[in-house]
Short mmCIF file of C-alpha atoms and ligand atoms in Angstrom, two decimals:
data_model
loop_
_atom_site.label_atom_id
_atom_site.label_comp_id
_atom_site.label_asym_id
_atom_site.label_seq_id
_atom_site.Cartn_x
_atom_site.Cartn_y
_atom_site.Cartn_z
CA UNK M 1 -6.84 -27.55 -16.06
CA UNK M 2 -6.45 -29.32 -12.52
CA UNK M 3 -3.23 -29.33 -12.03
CA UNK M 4 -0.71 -26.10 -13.19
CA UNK M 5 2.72 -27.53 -14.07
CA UNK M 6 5.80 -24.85 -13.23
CA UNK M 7 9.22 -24.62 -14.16
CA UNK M 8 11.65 -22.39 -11.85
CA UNK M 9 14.54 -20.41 -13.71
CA UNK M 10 17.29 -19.61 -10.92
CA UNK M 11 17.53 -21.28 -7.72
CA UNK M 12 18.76 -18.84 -5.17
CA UNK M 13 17.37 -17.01 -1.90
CA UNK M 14 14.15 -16.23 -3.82
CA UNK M 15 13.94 -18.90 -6.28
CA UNK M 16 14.23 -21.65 -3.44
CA UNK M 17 11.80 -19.64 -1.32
CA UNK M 18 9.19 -20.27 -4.14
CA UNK M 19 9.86 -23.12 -5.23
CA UNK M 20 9.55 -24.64 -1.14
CA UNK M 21 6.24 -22.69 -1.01
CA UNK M 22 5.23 -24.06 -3.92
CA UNK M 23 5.68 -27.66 -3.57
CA UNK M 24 2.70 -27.51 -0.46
CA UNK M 25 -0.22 -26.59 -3.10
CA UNK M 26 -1.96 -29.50 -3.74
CA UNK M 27 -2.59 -28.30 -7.13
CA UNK M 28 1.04 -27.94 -8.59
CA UNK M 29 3.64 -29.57 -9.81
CA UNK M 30 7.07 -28.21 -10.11
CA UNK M 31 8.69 -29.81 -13.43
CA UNK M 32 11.81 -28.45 -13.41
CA UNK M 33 13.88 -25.93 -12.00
CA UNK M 34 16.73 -24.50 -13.86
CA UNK M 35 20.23 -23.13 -12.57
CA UNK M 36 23.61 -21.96 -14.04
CA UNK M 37 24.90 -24.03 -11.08
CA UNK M 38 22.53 -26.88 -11.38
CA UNK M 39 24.85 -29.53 -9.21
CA UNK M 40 24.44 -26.98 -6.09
CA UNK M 41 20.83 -27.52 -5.94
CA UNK M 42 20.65 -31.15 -6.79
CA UNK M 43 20.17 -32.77 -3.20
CA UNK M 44 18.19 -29.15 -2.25
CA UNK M 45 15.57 -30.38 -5.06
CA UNK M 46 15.55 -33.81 -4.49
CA UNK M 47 14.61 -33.25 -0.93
CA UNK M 48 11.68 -31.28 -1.86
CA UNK M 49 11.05 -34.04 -4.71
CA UNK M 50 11.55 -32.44 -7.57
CA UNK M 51 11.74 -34.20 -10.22
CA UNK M 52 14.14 -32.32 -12.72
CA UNK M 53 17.60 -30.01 -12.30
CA UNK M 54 18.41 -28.35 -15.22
CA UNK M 55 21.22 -25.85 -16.80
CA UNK M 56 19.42 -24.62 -19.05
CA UNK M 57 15.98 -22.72 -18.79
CA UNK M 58 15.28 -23.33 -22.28
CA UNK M 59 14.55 -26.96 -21.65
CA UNK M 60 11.96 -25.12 -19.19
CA UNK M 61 10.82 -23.59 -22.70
CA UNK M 62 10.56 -26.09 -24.61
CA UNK M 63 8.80 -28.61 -22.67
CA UNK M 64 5.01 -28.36 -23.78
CA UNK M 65 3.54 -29.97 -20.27
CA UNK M 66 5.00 -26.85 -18.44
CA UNK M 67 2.41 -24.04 -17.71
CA UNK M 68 4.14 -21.49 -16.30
CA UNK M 69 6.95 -20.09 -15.17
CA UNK M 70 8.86 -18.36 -12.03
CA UNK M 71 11.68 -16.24 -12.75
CA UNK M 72 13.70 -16.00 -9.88
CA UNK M 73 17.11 -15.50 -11.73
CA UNK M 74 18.91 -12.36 -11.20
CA UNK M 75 17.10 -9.39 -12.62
CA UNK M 76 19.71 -8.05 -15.83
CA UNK M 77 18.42 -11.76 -16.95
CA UNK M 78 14.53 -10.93 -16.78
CA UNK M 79 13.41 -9.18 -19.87
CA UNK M 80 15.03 -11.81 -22.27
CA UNK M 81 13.15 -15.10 -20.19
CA UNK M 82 10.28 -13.39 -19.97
CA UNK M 83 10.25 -12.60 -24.07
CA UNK M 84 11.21 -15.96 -24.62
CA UNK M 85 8.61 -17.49 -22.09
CA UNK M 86 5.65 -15.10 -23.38
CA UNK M 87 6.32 -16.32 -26.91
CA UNK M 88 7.02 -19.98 -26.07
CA UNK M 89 2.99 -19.54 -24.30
CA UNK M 90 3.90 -20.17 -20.45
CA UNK M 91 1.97 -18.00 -17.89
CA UNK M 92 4.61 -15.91 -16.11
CA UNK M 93 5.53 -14.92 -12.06
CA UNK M 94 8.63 -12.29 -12.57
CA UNK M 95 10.56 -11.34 -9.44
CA UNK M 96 10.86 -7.51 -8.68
CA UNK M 97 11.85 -5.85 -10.82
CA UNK M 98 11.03 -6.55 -13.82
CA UNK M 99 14.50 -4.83 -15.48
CA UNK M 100 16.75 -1.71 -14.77
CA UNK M 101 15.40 -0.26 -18.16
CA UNK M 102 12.12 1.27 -18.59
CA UNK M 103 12.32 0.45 -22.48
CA UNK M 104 13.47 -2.89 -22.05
CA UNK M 105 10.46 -3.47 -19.39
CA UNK M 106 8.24 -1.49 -21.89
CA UNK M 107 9.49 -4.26 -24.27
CA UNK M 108 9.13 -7.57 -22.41
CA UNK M 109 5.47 -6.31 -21.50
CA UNK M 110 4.48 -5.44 -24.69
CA UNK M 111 5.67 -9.32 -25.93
CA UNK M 112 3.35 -10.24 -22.58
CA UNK M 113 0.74 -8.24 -24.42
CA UNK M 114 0.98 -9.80 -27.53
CA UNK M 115 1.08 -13.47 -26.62
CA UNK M 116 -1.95 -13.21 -23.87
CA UNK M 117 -0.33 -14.53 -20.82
CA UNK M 118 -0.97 -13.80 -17.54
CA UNK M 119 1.73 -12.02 -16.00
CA UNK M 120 2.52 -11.44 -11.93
CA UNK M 121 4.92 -9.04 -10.70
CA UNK M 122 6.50 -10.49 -7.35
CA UNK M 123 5.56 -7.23 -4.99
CA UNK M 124 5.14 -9.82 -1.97
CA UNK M 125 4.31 -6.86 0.62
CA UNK M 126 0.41 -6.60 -0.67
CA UNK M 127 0.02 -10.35 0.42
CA UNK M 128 0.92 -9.28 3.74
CA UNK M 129 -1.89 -9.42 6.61
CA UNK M 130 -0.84 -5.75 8.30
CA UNK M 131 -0.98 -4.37 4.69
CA UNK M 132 -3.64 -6.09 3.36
CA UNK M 133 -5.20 -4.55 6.48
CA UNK M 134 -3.96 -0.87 5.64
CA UNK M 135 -5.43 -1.12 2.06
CA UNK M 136 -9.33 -2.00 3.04
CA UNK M 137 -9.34 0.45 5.78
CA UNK M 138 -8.14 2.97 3.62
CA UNK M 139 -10.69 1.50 0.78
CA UNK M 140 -13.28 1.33 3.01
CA UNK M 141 -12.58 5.21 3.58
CA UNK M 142 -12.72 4.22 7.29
CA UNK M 143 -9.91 7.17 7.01
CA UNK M 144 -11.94 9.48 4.81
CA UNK M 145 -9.71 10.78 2.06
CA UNK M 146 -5.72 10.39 2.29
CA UNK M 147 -3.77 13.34 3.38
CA UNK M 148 -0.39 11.23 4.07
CA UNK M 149 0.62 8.46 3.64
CA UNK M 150 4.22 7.26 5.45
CA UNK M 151 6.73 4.14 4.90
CA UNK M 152 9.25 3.18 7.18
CA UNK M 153 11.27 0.36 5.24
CA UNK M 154 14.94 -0.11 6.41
CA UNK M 155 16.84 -3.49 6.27
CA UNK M 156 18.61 -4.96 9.17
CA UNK M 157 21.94 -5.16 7.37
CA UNK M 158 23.86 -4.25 4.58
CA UNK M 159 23.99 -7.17 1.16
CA UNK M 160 27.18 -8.36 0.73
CA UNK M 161 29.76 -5.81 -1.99
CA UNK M 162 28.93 -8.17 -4.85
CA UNK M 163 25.28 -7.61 -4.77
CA UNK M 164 25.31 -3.80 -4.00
CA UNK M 165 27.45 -3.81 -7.71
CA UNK M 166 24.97 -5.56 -9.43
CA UNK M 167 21.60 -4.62 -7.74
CA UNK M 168 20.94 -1.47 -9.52
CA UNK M 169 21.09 1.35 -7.09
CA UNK M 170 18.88 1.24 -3.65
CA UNK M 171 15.87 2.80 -5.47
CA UNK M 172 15.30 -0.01 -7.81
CA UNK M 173 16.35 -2.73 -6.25
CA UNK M 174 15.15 -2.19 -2.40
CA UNK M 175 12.69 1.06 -2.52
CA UNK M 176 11.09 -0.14 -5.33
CA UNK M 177 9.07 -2.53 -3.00
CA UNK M 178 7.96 0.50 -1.15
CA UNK M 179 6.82 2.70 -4.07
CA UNK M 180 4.57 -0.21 -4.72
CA UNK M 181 3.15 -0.27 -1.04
CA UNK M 182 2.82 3.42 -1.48
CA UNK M 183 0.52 3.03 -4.83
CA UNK M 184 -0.97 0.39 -3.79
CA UNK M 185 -2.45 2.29 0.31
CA UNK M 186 -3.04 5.15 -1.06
CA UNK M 187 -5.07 4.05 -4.19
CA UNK M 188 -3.33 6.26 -7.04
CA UNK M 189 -0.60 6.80 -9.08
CA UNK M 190 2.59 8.76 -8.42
CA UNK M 191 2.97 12.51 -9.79
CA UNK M 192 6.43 13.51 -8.53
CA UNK M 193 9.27 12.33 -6.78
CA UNK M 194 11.96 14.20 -4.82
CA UNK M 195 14.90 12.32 -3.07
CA UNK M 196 17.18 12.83 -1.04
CA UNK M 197 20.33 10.20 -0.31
CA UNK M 198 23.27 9.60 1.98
CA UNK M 199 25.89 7.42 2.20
CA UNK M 200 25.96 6.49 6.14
CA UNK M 201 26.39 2.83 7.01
CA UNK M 202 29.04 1.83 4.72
CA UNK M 203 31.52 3.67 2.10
CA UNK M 204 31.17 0.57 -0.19
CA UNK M 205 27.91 1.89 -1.39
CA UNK M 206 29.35 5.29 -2.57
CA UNK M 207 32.20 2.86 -4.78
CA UNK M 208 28.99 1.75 -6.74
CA UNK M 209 28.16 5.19 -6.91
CA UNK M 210 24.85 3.98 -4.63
CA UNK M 211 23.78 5.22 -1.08
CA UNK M 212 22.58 3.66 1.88
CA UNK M 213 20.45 6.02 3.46
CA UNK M 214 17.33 7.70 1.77
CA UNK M 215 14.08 10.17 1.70
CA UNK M 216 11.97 9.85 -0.75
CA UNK M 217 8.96 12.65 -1.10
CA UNK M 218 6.35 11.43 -2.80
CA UNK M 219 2.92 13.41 -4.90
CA UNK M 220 0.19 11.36 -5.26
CA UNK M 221 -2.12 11.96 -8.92
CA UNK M 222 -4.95 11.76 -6.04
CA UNK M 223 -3.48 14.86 -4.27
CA UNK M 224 -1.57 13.04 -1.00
CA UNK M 225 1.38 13.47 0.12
CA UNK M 226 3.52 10.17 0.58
CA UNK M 227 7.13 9.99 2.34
CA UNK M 228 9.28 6.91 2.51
CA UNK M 229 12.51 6.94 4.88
CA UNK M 230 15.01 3.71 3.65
CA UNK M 231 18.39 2.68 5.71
CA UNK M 232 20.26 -0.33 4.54
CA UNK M 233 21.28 -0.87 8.05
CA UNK M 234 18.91 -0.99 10.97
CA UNK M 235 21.14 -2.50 13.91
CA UNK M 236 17.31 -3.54 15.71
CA UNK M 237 16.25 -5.60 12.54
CA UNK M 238 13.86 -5.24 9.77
CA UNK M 239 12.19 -1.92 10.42
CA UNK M 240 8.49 -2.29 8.43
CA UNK M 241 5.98 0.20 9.32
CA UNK M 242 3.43 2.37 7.68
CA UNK M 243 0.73 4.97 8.77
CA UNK M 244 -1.93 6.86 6.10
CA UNK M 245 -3.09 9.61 7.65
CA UNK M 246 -6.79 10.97 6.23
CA UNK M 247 -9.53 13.36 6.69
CA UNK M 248 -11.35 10.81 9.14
CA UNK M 249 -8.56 9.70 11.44
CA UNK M 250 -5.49 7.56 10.57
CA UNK M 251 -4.40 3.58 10.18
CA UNK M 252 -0.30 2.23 11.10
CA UNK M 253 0.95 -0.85 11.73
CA UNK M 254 4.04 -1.90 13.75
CA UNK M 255 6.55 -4.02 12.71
CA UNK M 256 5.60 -8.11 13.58
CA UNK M 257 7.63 -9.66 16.28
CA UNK M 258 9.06 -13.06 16.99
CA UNK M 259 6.64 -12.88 20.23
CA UNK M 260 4.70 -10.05 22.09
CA UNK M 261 6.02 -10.95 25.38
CA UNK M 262 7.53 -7.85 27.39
CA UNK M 263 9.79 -8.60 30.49
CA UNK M 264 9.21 -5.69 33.12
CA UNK M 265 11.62 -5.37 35.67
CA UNK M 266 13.47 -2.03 37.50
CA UNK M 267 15.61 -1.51 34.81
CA UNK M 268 12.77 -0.69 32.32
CA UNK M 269 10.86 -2.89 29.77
CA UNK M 270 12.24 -5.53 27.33
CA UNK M 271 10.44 -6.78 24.09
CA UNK M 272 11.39 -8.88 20.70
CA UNK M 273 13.53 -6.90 18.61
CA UNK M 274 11.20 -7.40 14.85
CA UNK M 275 11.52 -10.44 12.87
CA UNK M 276 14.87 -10.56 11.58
CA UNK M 277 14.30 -9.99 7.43
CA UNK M 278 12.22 -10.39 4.87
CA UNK M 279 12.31 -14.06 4.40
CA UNK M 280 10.79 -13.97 8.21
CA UNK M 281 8.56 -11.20 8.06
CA UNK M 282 7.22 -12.14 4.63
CA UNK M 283 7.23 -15.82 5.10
CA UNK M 284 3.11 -15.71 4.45
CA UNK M 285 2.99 -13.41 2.45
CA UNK M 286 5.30 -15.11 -0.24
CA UNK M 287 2.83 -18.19 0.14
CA UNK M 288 -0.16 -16.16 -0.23
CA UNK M 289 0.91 -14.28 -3.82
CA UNK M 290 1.89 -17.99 -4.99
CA UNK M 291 -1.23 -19.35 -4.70
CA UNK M 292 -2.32 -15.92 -5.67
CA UNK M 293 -0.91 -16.85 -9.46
CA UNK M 294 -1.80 -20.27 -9.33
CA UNK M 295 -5.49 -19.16 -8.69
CA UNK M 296 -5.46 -16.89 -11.62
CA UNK M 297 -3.76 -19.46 -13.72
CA UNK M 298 -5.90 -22.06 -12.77
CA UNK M 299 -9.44 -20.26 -12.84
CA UNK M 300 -8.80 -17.97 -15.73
CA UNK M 301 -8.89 -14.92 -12.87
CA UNK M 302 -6.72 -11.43 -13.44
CA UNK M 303 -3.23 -11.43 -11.72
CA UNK M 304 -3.50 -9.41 -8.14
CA UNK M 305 -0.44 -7.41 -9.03
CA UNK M 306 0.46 -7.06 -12.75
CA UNK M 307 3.52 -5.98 -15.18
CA UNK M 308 1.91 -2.22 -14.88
CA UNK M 309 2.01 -2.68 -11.09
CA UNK M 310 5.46 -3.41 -12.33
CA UNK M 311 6.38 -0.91 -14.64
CA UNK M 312 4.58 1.93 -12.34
CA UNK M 313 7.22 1.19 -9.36
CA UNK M 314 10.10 1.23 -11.68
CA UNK M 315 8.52 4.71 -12.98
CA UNK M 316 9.26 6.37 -9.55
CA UNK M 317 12.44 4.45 -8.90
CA UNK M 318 13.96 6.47 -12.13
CA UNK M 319 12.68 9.13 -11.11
CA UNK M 320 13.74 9.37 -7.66
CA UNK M 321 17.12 8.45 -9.14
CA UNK M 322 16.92 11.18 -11.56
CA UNK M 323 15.90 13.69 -8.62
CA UNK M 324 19.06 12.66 -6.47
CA UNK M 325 21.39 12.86 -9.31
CA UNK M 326 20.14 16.43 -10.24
CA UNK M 327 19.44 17.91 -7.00
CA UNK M 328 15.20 18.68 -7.74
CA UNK M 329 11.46 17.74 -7.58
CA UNK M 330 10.96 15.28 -10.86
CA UNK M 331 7.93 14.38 -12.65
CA UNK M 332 7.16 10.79 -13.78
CA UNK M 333 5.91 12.09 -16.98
CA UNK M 334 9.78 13.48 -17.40
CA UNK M 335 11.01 9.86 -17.23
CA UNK M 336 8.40 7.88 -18.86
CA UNK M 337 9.23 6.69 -22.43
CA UNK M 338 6.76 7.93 -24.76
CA UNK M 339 5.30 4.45 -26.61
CA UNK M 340 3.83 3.43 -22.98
CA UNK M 341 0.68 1.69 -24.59
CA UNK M 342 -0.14 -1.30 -22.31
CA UNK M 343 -3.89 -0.92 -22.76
N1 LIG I 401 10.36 -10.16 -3.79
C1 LIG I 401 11.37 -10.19 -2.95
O1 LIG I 401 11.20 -10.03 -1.75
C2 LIG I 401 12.75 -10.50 -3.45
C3 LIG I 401 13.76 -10.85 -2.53
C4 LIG I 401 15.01 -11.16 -3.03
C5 LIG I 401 15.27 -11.09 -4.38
N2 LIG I 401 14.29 -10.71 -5.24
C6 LIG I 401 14.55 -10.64 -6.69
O2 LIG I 401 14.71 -11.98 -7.17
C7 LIG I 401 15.74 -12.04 -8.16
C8 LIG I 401 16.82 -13.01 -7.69
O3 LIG I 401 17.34 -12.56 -6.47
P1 LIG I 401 18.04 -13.55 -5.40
O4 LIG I 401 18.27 -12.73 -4.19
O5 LIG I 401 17.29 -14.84 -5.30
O6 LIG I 401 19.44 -13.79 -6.15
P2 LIG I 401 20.44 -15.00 -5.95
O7 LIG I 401 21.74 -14.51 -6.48
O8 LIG I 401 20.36 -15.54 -4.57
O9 LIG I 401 19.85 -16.15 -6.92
C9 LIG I 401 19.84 -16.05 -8.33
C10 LIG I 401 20.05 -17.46 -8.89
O10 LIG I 401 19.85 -17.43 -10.29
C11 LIG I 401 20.87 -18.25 -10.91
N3 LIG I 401 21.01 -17.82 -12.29
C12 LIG I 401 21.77 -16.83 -12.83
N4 LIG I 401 21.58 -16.76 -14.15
C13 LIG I 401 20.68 -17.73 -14.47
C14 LIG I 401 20.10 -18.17 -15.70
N5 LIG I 401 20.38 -17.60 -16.87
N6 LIG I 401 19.25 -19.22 -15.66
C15 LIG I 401 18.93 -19.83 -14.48
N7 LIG I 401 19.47 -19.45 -13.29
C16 LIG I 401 20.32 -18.42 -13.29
C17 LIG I 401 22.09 -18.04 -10.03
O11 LIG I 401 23.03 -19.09 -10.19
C18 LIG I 401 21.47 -18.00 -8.63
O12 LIG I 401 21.38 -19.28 -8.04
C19 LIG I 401 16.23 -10.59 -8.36
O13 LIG I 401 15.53 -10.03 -9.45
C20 LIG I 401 15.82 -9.90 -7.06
O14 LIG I 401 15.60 -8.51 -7.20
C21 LIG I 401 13.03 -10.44 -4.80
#
């Protein structure tokens, strides 16, 4: 194969962000791309040249050229695109996460399974450079063995009312990013969860029966300790730092700014406030886990970050839901269904 031919199912924030990253890899071509709402993105795709705007994703399906897949539509559509994509034999790049259900996500992976494709879960955050950093300092046990390991994550502002309804509580849809980051620095699964949640910024969340404002505890299988602090609202911007503290010494990294130029004066010191969001402070990373997929696609390699990179995450965001609804420490093992069998 020299050339991996994609279709794109759903064209919004995410879908678009792929779909622009992916049109600058010499070796792709996007097919199609596929949207409930296809005449909103026709001039969008025609001015990235590409070539086909379609309703329905099961043209996407049934078109034998196409490869592999992106599924960038909203997640309570996942699990039944990525059953019919596994068994129609395209290679498949699912958005986080992969489904609100653990035994529909047990489901869809066991289909992925079954028909032998390759499967990426879209955790962006291990593409990044500071975190890629993180992770071989701490492999290279330049640390010595992890004692702590702690995530600052907190967005600069609120999603609008019709998202909060929809996105599946804050664990899921926004910490679930940062139970990844928290496997994937300190090297080892998650034991136990305990979490504690607020409604702060706005009352909207607590109509959804969400919050806004979280701390998560964390037990590592390994024996650390892990805590993640989450705010929806972070009036200085996208707040992204991390720190694993070991037996050797200790690795952070500071959030990435627009520029690192200070302006001293009498007053005091002024620097860039961090990059504003995720689509700014990610913008590499994003094209770094594409070509990730098209590499492993391409060359027959294993996915960087897979469905039980997926599935794990989603593990501790049920949990951590579980442990704010009932008030206590829980154990993954008391959330995970019992036919978990993905080899
Ligand atoms: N990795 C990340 O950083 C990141 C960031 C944002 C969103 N996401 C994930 O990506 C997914 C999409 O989020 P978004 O923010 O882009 O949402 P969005 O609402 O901006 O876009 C979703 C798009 O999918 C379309 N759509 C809906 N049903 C469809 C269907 N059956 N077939 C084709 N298209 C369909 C919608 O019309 C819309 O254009 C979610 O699962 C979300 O959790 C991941």
């Amino acid at each position: 194969m020299e050339t991996v031919k994609i279709g794109i199912i759903g064209a919004g924030r995410i879908g678009k962000l792929h779909a622009e990253n992916l049109v600058r890899i010499p070796q792709v071509e996007i097919r199609a791309i596929s949207d409930i709402f296809p005449d909103q993105i026709q001039s969008w795709a025609e001015s990235f040249g590409i070539p086909k705007v379609i309703k329905d994703y099961q043209d996407i399906l049934n078109d034998p050229e196409i490869d592999a897949v992106f599924i960038c539509s909203p997640t309570h559509t996942h699990v039944s695109v990525i059953t019919e994509a596994a068994k129609a034999g395209k290679h498949i790049f699912c958005e986080k996460p992969i489904s609100f259900d653990l035994e529909q996500t047990l489901q869809a992976l066991q289909v992925v399974q079954e028909c032998g494709v390759k499967f990426q879960t879209g955790f962006n955050r291990r593409f990044d450079h500071n975190f890629k950093q993180v992770r071989e300092i701490v492999e290279a046990g330049k640390i010595g063995e992890p004692y702590v390991i702690k995530i600052t994550s907190r967005d600069p502002e609120t999603p609008p009312s019709e998202y909060i309804k929809v996105s599946g509580g804050m664990f899921i849809d926004m910490s679930i990013h940062d139970f990844d980051i928290a496997r994937f620095l300190s090297g080892s699964d998650v034991e136990e969860v305990y979490a504690q949640g607020a409604v702060l910024v706005d009352p909207v969340f607590a109509e959804y029966g969400d919050v806004d404002t979280a701390i998560i505890s964390l037990k590592f299988k390994n024996g650390a300790l892990g805590i993640i602090d989450n705010s929806r609202k972070a009036v200085y911007g996208y707040d992204q730092r991390v720190e694993v503290f070991g037996s050797k010494g200790c690795v952070n990294i500071k959030n990435d700014l627009p520029s690192t130029a200070e302006v001293s004066t009498v007053d005091g010191v002024i620097a860039d406030k961090p990059k504003y969001f995720f689509l700014e402070r990610y913008r590499e990373a994003y094209v770094e886990e594409t070509k990730a997929f098209i590499d492993s696609v391409l060359y027959g390699k294993d996915v960087p970050v897979d469905g039980n990179d997926g599935l794990q995450a989603e593990l501790i965001a049920h949990a951590a839901k579980k442990s704010l609804v009932e008030g206590r420490p829980v154990k993954i093992a008391q959330v995970t269904p019992k036919e978990i069998n993905l080899g």
